[in-house]
Short mmCIF file of C-alpha atoms in Angstrom, two decimals:
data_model
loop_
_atom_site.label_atom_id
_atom_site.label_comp_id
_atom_site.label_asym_id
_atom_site.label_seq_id
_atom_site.Cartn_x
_atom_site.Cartn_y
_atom_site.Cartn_z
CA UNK A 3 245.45 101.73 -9.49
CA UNK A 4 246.70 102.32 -13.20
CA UNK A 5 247.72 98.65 -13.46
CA UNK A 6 244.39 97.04 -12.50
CA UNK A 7 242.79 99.37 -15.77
CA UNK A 8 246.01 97.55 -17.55
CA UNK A 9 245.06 93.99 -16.46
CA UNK A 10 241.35 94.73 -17.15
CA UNK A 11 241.89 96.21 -20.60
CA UNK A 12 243.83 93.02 -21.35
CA UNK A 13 241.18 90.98 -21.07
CA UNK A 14 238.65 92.73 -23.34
CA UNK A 15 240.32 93.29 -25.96
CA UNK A 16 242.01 91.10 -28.85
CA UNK A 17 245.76 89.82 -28.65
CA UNK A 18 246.36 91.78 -31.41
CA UNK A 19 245.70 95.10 -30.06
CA UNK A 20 248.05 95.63 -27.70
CA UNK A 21 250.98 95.76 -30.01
CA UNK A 22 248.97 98.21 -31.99
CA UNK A 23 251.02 101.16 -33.06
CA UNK A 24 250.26 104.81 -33.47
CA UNK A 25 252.10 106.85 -36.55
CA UNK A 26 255.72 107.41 -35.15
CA UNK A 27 255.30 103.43 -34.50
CA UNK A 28 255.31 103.44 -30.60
CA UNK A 29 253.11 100.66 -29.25
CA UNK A 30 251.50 100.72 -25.40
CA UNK A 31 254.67 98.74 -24.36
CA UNK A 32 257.06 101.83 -25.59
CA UNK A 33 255.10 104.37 -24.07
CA UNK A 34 255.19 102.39 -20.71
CA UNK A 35 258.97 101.72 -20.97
CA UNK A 36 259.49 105.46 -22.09
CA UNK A 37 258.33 106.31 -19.11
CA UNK A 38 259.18 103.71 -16.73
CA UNK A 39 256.25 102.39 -15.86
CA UNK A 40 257.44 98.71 -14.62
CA UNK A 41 254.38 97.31 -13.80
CA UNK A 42 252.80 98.14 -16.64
CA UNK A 43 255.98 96.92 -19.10
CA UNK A 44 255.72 93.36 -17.14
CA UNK A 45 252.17 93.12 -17.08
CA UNK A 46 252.10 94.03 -20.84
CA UNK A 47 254.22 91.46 -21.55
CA UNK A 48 253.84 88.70 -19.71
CA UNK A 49 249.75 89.13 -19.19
CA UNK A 50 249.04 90.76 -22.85
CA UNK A 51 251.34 89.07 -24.31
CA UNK A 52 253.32 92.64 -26.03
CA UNK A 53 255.77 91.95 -28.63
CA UNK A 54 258.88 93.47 -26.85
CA UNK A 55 260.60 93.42 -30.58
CA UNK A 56 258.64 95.55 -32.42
CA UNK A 57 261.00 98.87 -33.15
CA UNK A 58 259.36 102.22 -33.69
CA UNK A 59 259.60 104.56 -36.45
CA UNK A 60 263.20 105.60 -34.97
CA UNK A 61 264.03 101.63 -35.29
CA UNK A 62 264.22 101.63 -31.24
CA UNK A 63 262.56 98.58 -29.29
CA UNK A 64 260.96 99.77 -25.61
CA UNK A 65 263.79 98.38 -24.34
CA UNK A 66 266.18 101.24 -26.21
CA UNK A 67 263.40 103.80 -25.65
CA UNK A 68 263.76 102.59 -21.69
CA UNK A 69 267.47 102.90 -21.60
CA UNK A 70 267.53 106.22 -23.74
CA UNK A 71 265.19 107.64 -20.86
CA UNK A 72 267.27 106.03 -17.92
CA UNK A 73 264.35 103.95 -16.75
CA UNK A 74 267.17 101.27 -15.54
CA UNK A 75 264.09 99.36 -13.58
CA UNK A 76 262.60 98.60 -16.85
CA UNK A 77 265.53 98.05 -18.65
CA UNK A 78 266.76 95.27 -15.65
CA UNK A 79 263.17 93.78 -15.52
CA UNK A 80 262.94 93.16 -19.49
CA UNK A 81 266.92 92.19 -19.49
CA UNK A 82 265.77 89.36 -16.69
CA UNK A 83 262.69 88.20 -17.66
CA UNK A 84 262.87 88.05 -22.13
CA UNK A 85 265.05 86.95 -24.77
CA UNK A 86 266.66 90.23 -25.23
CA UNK A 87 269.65 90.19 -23.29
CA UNK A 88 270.72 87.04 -25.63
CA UNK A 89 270.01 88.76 -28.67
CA UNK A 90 271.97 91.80 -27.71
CA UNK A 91 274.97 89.52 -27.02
CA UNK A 92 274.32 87.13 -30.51
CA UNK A 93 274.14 90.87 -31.75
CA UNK A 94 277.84 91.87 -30.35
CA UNK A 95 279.03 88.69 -31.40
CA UNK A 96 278.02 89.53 -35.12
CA UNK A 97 279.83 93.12 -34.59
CA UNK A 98 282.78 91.54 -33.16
CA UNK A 99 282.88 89.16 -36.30
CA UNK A 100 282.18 92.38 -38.81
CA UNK A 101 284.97 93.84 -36.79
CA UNK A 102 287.28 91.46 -37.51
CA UNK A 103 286.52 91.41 -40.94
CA UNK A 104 287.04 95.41 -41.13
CA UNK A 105 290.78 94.69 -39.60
CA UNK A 106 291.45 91.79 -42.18
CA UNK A 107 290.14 93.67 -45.05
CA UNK A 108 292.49 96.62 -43.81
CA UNK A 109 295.38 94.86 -42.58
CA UNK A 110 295.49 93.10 -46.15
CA UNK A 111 294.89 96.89 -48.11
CA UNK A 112 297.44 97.97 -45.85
CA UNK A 113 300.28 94.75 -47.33
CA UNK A 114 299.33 95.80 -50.74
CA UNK A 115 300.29 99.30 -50.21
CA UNK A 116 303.74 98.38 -48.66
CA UNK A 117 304.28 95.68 -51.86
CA UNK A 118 302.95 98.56 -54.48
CA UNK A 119 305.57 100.58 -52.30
CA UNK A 120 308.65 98.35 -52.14
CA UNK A 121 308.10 97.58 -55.79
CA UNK A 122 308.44 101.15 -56.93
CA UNK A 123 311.29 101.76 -54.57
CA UNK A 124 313.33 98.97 -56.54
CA UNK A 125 312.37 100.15 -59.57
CA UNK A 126 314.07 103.29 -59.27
#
């Protein structure tokens, strides 16, 4: 079976090679989400160790590439058992917070307009 290979490759060679990545940045651990392969994804990472962080060329981690490819076995498994899911919601919390900044920023554009407004209403 593929994942005994896996295991066995794991142990020969370095800790650094299995988040090796090829030239569009894709590391074993992407190509095994990509294609749902969720064995493989756990074994890489808890066994080998894989950085599930690293981002590819297109800036996606293997989680993304999982999720863009509808491999929701791998997504669940690496949303269970890493830190991800608590950096995804740290990361909504910082888009909630630039959100709110957006409105504040507008709603106070928005009063200066009405004052520049008013002002040349009682002008003339």
């Amino acid at each position: 079976m593929h994942i005994d290979v896996v295991e066995y490759l794991i142990t020969i060679i370095s800790p650094e090679a299995v988040n090796i990545q090829n030239d569009q940045g894709n590391t074993a651990l992407h190509w095994a989400a990509t294609n749902g392969h969720a064995k493989v994804v756990e074994t890489l990472i808890s066994k080998g160790k894989a950085d599930y962080k690293l981002k590819n060329a297109a800036g996606h981690t293997a989680m993304l590439e999982a999720e863009l490819n509808e491999r929701e076995q791998v997504v669940a498994w690496m949303l269970i058992n890493t830190e991800l899911e608590e950096e995804i919601k740290e990361g909504n919390d910082d888009e909630d917070e630039d959100e709110d900044d957006e409105t504040s920023s507008d709603e106070e554009e928005e009063e200066e307009e009405k004052k520049q407004i008013e002002g040349s209403s009682t002008k003339a």
